[in-house]
XYZ file of C-alpha atoms in Angstrom:
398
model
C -0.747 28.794 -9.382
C 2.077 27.751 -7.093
C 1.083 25.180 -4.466
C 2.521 23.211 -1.852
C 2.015 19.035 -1.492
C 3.570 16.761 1.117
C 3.340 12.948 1.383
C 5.591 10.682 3.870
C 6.714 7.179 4.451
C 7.645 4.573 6.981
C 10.164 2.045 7.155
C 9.264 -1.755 8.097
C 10.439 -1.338 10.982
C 7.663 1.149 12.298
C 5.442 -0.393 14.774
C 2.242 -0.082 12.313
C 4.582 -1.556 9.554
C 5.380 -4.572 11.496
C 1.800 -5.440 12.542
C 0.847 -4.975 8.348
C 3.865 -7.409 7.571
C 3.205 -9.863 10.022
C -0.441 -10.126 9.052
C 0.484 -10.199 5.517
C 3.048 -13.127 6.456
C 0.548 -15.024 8.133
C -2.047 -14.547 5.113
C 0.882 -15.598 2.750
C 1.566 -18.678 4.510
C -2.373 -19.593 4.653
C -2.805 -18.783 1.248
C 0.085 -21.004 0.335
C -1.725 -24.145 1.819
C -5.079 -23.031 0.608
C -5.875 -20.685 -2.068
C -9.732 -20.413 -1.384
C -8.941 -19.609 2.527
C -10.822 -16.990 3.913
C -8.505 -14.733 6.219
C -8.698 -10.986 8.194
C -5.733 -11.175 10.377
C -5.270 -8.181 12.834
C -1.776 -7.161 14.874
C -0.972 -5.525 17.562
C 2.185 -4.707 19.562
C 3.822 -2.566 22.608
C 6.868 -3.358 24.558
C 7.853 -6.926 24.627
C 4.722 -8.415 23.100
C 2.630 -9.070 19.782
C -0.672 -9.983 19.225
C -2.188 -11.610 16.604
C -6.135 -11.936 15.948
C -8.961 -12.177 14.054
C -10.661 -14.447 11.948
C -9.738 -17.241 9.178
C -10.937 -19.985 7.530
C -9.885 -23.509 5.066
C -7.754 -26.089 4.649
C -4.594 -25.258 6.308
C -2.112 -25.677 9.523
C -0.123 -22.809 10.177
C 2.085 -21.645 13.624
C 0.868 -18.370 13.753
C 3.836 -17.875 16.708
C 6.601 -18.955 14.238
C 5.185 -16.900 11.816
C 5.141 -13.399 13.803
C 9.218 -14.496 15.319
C 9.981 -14.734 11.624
C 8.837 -11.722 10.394
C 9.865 -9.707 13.444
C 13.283 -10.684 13.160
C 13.599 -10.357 9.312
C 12.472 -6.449 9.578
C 15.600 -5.984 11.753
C 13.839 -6.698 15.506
C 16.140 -9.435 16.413
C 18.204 -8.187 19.529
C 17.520 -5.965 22.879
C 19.524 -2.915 21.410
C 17.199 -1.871 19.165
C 14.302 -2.229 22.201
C 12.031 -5.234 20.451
C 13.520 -8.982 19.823
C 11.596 -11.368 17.819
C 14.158 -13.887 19.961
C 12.364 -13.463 22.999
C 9.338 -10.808 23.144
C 5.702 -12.533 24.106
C 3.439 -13.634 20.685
C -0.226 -13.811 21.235
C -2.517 -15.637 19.717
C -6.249 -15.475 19.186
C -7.695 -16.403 15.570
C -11.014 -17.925 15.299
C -12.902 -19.370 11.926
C -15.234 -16.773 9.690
C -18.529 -15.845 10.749
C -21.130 -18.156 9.319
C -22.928 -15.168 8.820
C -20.601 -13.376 6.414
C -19.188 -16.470 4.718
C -23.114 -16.597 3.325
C -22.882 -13.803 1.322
C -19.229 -14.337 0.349
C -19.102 -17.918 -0.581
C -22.584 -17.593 -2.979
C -23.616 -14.158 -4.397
C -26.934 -12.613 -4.391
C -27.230 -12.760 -7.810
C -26.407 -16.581 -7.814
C -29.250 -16.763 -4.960
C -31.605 -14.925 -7.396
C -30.825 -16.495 -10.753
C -29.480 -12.977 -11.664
C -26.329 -14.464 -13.077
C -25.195 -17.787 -13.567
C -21.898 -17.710 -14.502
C -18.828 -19.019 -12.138
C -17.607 -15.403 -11.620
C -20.685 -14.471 -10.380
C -20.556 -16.655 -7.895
C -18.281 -14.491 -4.874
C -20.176 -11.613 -3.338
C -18.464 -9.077 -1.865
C -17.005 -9.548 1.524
C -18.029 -5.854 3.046
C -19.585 -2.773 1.470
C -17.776 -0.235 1.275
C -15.821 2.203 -1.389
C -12.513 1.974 -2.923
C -10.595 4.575 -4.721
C -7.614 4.281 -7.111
C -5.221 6.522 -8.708
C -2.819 7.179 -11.376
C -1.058 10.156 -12.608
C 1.505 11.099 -15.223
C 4.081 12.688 -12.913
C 6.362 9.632 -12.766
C 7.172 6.759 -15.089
C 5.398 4.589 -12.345
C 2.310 6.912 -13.089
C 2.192 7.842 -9.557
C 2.583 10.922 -7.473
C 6.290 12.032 -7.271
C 6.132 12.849 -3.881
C 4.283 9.961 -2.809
C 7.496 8.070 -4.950
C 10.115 9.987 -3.453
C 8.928 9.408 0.338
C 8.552 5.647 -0.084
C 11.841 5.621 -2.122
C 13.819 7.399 0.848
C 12.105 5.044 3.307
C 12.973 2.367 1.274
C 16.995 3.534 1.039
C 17.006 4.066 4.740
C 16.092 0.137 5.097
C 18.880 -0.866 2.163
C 21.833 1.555 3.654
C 21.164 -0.010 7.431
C 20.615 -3.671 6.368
C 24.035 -3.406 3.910
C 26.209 -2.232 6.621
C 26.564 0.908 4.747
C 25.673 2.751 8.329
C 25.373 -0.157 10.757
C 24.122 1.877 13.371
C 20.713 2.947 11.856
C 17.645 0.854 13.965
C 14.620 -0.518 11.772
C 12.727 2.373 12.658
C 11.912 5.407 10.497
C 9.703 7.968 8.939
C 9.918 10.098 5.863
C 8.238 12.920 4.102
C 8.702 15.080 1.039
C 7.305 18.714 0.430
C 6.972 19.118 -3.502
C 5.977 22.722 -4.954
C 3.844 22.698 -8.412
C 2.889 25.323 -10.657
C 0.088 24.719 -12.467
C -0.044 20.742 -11.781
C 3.487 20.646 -12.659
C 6.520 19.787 -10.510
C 9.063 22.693 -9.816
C 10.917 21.531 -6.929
C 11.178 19.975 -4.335
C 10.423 22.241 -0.850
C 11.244 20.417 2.210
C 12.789 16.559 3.125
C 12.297 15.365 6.588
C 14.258 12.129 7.813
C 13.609 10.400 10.896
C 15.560 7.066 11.849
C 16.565 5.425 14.544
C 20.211 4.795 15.865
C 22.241 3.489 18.344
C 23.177 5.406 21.290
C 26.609 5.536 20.159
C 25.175 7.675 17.093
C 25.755 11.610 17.509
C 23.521 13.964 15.871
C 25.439 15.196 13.479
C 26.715 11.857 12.403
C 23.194 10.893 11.809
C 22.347 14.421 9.501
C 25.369 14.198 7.463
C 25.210 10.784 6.737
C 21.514 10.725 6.137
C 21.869 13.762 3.611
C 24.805 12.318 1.966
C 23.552 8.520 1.616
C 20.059 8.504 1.700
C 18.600 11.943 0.236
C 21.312 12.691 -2.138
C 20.639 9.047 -3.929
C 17.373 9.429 -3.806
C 16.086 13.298 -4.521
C 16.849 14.412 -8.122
C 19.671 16.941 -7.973
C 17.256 19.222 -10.551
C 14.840 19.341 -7.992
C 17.060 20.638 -5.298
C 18.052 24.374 -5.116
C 19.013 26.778 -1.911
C 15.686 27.031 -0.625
C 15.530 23.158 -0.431
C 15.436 22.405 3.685
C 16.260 19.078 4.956
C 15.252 18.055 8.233
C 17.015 15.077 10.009
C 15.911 13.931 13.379
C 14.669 17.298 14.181
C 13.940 15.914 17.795
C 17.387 15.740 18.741
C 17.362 12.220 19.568
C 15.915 8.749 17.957
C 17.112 5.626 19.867
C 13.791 4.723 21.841
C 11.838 3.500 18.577
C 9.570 0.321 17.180
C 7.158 -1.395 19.983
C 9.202 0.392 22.931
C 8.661 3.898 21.524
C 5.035 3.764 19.922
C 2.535 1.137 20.056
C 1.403 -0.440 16.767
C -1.718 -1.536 14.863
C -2.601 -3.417 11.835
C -4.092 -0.702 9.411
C -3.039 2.405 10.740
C -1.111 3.466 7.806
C -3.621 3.662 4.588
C -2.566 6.810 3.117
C 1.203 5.396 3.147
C 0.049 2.384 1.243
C -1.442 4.241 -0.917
C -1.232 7.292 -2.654
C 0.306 9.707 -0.205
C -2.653 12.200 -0.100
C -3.332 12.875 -3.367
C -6.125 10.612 -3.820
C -9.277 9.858 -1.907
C -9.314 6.760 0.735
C -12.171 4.516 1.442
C -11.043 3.932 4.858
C -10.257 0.234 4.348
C -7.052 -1.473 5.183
C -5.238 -3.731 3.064
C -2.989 -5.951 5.319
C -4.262 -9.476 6.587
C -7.059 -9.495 4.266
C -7.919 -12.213 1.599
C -9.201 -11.023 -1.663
C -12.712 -11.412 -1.323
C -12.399 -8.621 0.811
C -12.849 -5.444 -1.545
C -11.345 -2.713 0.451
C -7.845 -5.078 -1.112
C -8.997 -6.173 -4.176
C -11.239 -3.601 -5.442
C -8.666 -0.929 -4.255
C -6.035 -3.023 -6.409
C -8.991 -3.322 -9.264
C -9.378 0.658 -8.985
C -5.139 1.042 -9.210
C -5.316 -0.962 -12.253
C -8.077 0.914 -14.064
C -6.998 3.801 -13.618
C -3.390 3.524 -14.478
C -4.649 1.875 -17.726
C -6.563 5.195 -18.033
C -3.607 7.348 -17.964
C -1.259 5.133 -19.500
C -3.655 5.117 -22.661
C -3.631 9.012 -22.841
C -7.169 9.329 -21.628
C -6.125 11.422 -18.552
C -3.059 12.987 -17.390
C -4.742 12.407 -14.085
C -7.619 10.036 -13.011
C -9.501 8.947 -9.574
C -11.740 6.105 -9.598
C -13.713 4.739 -7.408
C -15.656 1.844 -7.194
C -18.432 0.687 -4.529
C -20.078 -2.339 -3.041
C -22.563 -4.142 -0.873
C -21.677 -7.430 1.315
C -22.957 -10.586 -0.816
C -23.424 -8.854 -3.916
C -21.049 -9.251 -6.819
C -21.538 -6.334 -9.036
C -20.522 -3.310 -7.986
C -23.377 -0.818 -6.392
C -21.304 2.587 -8.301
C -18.568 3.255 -10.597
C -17.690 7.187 -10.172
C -14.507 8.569 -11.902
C -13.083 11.952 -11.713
C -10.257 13.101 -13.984
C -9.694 17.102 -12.930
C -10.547 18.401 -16.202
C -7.216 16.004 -18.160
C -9.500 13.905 -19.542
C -9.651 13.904 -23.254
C -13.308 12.767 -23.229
C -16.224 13.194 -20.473
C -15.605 11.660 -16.977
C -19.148 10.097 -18.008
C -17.559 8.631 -21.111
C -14.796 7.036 -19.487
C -17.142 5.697 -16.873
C -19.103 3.706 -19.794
C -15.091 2.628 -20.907
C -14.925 1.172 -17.256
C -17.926 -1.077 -17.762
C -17.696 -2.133 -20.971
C -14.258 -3.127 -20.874
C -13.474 -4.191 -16.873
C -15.217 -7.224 -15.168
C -15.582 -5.691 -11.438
C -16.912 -8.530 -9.762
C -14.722 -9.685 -6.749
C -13.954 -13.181 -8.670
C -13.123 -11.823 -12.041
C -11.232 -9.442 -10.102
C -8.965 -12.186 -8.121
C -8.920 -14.126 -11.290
C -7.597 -11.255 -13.416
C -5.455 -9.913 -10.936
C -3.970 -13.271 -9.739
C -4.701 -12.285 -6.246
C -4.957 -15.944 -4.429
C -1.285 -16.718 -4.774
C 1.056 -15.399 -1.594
C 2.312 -12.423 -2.353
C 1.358 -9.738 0.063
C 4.022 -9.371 2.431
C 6.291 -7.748 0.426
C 3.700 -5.405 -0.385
C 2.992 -4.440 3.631
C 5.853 -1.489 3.351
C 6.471 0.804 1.276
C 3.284 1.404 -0.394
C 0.832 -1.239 -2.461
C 1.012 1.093 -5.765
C 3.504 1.797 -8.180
C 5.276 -0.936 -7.216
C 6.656 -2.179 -10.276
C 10.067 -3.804 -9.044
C 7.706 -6.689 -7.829
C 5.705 -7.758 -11.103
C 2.255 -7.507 -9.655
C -0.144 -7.818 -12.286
C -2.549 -4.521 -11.123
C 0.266 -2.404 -12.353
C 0.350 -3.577 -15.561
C -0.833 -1.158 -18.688
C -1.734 -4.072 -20.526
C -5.479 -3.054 -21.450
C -4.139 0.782 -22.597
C -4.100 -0.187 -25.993
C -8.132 -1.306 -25.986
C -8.820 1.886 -23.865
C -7.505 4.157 -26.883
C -9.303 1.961 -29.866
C -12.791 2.193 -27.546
C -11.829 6.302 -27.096
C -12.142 6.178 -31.092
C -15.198 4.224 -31.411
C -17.318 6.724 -33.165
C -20.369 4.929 -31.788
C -19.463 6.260 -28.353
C -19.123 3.059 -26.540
């Protein structure tokens, strides 16, 4: 069966990229002072100004202003051509400590309350309910969705070719999205590229197509996967100068399915950016990456969901649910046990094992949280594939 999938990208520069990186940045710097800090900082921005809010808590002293200027001007905002200057626009401040309320259920589990567990990794509940889904595949060596790889990839290329000097009159802003066709499961071709960045007045329209075919697509779309029918679209408005703050407004958290798995996976709904890990819908969603990658990179599953479930204050996870579209090599309910047996899920042994209280995040706030293996994060690791496939062959079933 032949079927069509499309997942895009954004650069940094896009206005909801530049809220996730600035409250990444400010979580980073926290984080640097005090490990144990509890943090959900929000963004948002229009013309001229940024806002930064929400809630955090520890032992720390950070200038949330020179933070946000920093960041801003790093992504490429850093003079009045390209409509937003770190320089000069207005930075807004409003963070306040964690609710008591929360930090109750957060700082000393229910099952700590209750005698339940005893253990120091029981000790951090979960900092919301809520469900978290990862995913894996075996399309790509990063065991991710090609055309969730190729979108970020392009997005990525359109950031490198502008901030080289390669074609100086790109702005930070952009968008990209790739149309794959599969036959049975399997990748054909690739249908449709679209390409939307901004430039300089000075820029004409053609300029912009032919340069964005020949240095950005070309480098970046496998020649075997382009043919004749292959369309690429390239500013298809006519016109991208207006773009970042002064174009759209922008939001912490508005771009999940980006930082994620372009589509091809379910979403819990929960951001990522600004959060500390006690927060599940980041660490569990990393957890969930992590198991299932293992899964496929074992040979358990040529393709695997997972998706994992909590309640505020409690450690242990309410549900584990997997789903591997008929790949697996054993029962979904089989590699469900695997999960248990073999993964600690509560939100402590997840931090520990993941190393999630060091600064780190920022660089993670564009271009997708997954498959990111250029930056050594440990939740894309395959280290535990090797015990998967000796517990597959346990005759005893567990």
């Amino acid at each position: 069966m032949i079927k069509l999938f499309t997942s895009e990208s954004v650069t940094e520069g896009h206005p909801d990229k530049l809220c996730d990186q600035v409250s990444d940045a400010v979580l980073d710097a926290i984080l640097a002072q005090d490990p144990n800090a509890h943090v959900a900082c929000e963004c948002a921005t229009k013309t001229g100004f940024l806002m930064v809010f929400g809630e955090a808590s520890g032992n720390f002293d950070v200038d949330y202003e020179a933070i946000a200027r920093k960041t801003i001007k790093e992504i490429g905002y850093d003079n009045d051509d390209v409509y937003f200057n770190g320089n000069t626009c207005e930075i807004i401040q409003h963070m306040e400590e964690q609710s008591a309320d929360i930090a109750m259920g957060v700082n000393e589990s229910l099952e700590i309350k209750e005698g339940t567990q005893k253990d120091e990794l029981a000790m951090t509940g979960a900092g919301d309910q809520g469900m978290m889904f990862g995913y894996a595949c075996n399309e790509t060596e990063e065991l991710m969705p090609i055309s969730t790889v190729l979108a970020q990839k392009l997005a990525m290329r359109l950031a490198e070719v502008r901030k080289n000097g390669t074609l100086p009159y790109l702005g930070p802003d952009g968008k990209t999205q790739v149309t794959v066709e599969t036959e049975n499961h399997k990748i054909v071709r690739v249908d449709t590229v679209v390409v939307s960045t901004q430039h300089l007045e000075s820029a004409s329209l053609e300029q912009v197509r032919a340069d964005m075919i020949e240095h950005v697509i070309k480098p970046i779309v496998p020649d075997n996967l382009i043919d004749d029918r292959t369309k690429f679209y390239v500013n298809p408005t006519g016109r991208f100068v207006i773009g970042g703050p002064k174009g759209d407004s922008g939001l912490t958290g508005r771009k999940i399915i980006v930082d994620t798995y372009g589509g091809h996976s379910s979403h819990g709904g929960g951001a990522f950016s600004g959060k500390d890990p006690t927060k599940v819908d980041r660490s569990a969603a990393y957890m969930a990456r992590y198991v299932a990658k293992n899964i496929v990179a074992a040979g358990i599953a040529e393709r695997c969901e997972v998706q994992f479930a909590y309640a505020i204050g409690v450690a242990e996870p309410v549900s584990v649910f997997v789903d591997t579209y008929g790949t697996g090599i054993v029962s979904d309910e089989r590699i469900v046990q695997l999960i248990v047996d073999n993964f600690d899920l509560r939100p402590a042994a997840i931090i520990k094992k993941l190393e999630l209280k060091k600064p780190q995040y920022r660089q993670l706030a564009a271009y997708g949280h997954f498959g990111r293996t250029d930056l050594g994060v440990k939740w894309e690791e395959t280290d535990m594939a090797a015990q998967l496939k000796l517990a597959v062959a346990d005759p005893s079933g567990r």
